[in-house]
Phi, psi and omega in degrees: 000314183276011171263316176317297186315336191268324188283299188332309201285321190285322175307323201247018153297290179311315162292321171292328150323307175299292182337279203290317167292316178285337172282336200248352175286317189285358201239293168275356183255347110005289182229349196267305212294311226255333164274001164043054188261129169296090189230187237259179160057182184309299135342262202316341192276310184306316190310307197326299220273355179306311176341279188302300208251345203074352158316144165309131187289291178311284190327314159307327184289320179302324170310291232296283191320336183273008133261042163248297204281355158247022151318288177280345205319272212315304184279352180261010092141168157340280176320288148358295210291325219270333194275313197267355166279333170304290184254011141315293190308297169322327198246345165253019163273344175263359180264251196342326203237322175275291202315311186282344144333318204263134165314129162322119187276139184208050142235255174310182190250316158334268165318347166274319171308300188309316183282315182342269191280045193224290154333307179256353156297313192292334170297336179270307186264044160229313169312310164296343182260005169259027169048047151231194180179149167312356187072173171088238196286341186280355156299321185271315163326258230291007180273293195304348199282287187301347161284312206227078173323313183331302179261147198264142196307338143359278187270340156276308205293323178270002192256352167280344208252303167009319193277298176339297174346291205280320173302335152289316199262348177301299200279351182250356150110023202241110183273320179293347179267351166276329175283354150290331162286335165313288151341304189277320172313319146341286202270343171332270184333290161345283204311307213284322193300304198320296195277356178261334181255354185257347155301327166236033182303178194185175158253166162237125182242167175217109167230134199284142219177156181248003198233052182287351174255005169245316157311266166011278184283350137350302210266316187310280167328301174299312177206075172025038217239134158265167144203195228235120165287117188215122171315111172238206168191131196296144168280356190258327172265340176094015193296220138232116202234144147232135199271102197266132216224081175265110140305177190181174166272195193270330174283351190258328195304320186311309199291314150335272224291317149345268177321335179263006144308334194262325193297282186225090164316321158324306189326129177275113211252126140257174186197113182265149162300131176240092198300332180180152205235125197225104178148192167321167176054336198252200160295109172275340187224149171308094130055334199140123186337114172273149159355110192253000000 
């Protein structure tokens, strides 16, 4: 049974591979390359030199990774490592060889940032949520990932990528392709967070109430949600309150807030951003691990 289950997982790790490599081969070779855009990571390093020399992007990407991954090999562990050579391999077969198969966008340059970070932000973040990555700059990403959990892979990527940038556009002489590169990393970084973190986003509503078991049971009744009682007490009269503590989707809050109006109009609502909801009723598990 758990073997079947590893071939399953490994089928649709690979189609999620294919995928996610083929959106980011159409996004640069497609629209980056042709729009003579400075852009980012091992790929941006391979464009430079297609640019200069005529090397193959893929292939130049592959040179490039193989003292970064044995570098990194020891803290992204086997697997990790075993995944992202794998689908290294995928994606610059799919930069060489598939992607010129397809026609070239050559018009605006605007409109090329936008399919830019809109394709390869999505490309990216379907490759990371199958626990892989493309190699390269994304090795030195999921190291820094495994130091500082905290922070989102994003929030690396553009802050690791800056530099490539302004050194493509330093070296072909284009101050407008660096702030298109800026541009598409932005929004790159944005499209990859939405979708790798935004999936199980939701609210936290807290409502503060003298009527938490009727409140409760409201939210219960109305839109089927449980939630969490917790004993409080006012600072100012010294009263005793209870804090009624329900996630929901986004699509649910409006009906909350109905139900505790009806349950104690007195009642105090906040109502929080929930980056991702984890558990019974929700999503039980991530999509995929980060890196330990």
């Amino acid at each position: 049974m758990k073997t079947n289950w590893n071939w399953r997982k490994c089928a649709v790790d690979i189609a999620v591979e294919l995928l996610g490599s083929f959106m980011i081969a159409i996004a640069f070779y497609n629209f980056a390359l042709y729009a003579e855009f400075p852009l980012t990571g091992f790929s941006g390093i391979a464009m430079i030199l297609y640019r200069l020399f005529g090397a193959p992007m893929g292939f130049t990407t592959i040179l490039l990774n193989i003292p970064v991954a044995i570098i990194c090999y020891r803290r992204l562990g086997r697997g990790f490592f075993l995944r992202s050579v794998r689908c290294m391999v995928i994606s610059s077969l799919m930069l060489d060889f598939v992607a010129p198969l397809f026609p070239a966008y050559h018009g605006e340059r605007l409109l090329s940032a936008l399919c830019i970070g809109v394709f390869a932000g999505l490309g990216y973040a379907l490759i990371y949520m199958r626990n892989s990555s493309t190699g390269g700059s994304d090795f030195i990403i999921m190291t820094v990932k495994s130091y500082l959990p905290h922070v989102s892979i994003g929030k690396i990527i553009f802050l690791t990528d800056v530099g490539i940038i302004i050194l493509g556009g330093w070296i072909f002489k284009d101050i407008d392709g660096i702030i298109y590169g800026m541009l598409i990393n932005y929004l790159f970084a944005i499209v990859m967070d939405k979708v790798m973190y935004g999936i199980n986003a939701g609210k936290l509503a807290l409502i503060v109430t003298e009527q938490g078991e009727l409140v409760s049971a409201m939210i219960e009744e109305k839109c089927g949600r449980g939630s969490t009682l917790i004993d409080a007490k006012g600072a100012y009269k010294k009263e005793g309150k209870t804090i009624v503590m329900c996630a929901c989707s986004n699509r649910q809050m409006y009906s909350i807030e109905q139900a505790v109006k009806e349950a104690d109009p007195k009642a105090f609502t906040i109502i929080l951003e929930s980056n991702e909801v984890l558990g019974e009723g929700f999503h039980t598990t991530r999509l995929a691990e980060t890196v330990q």
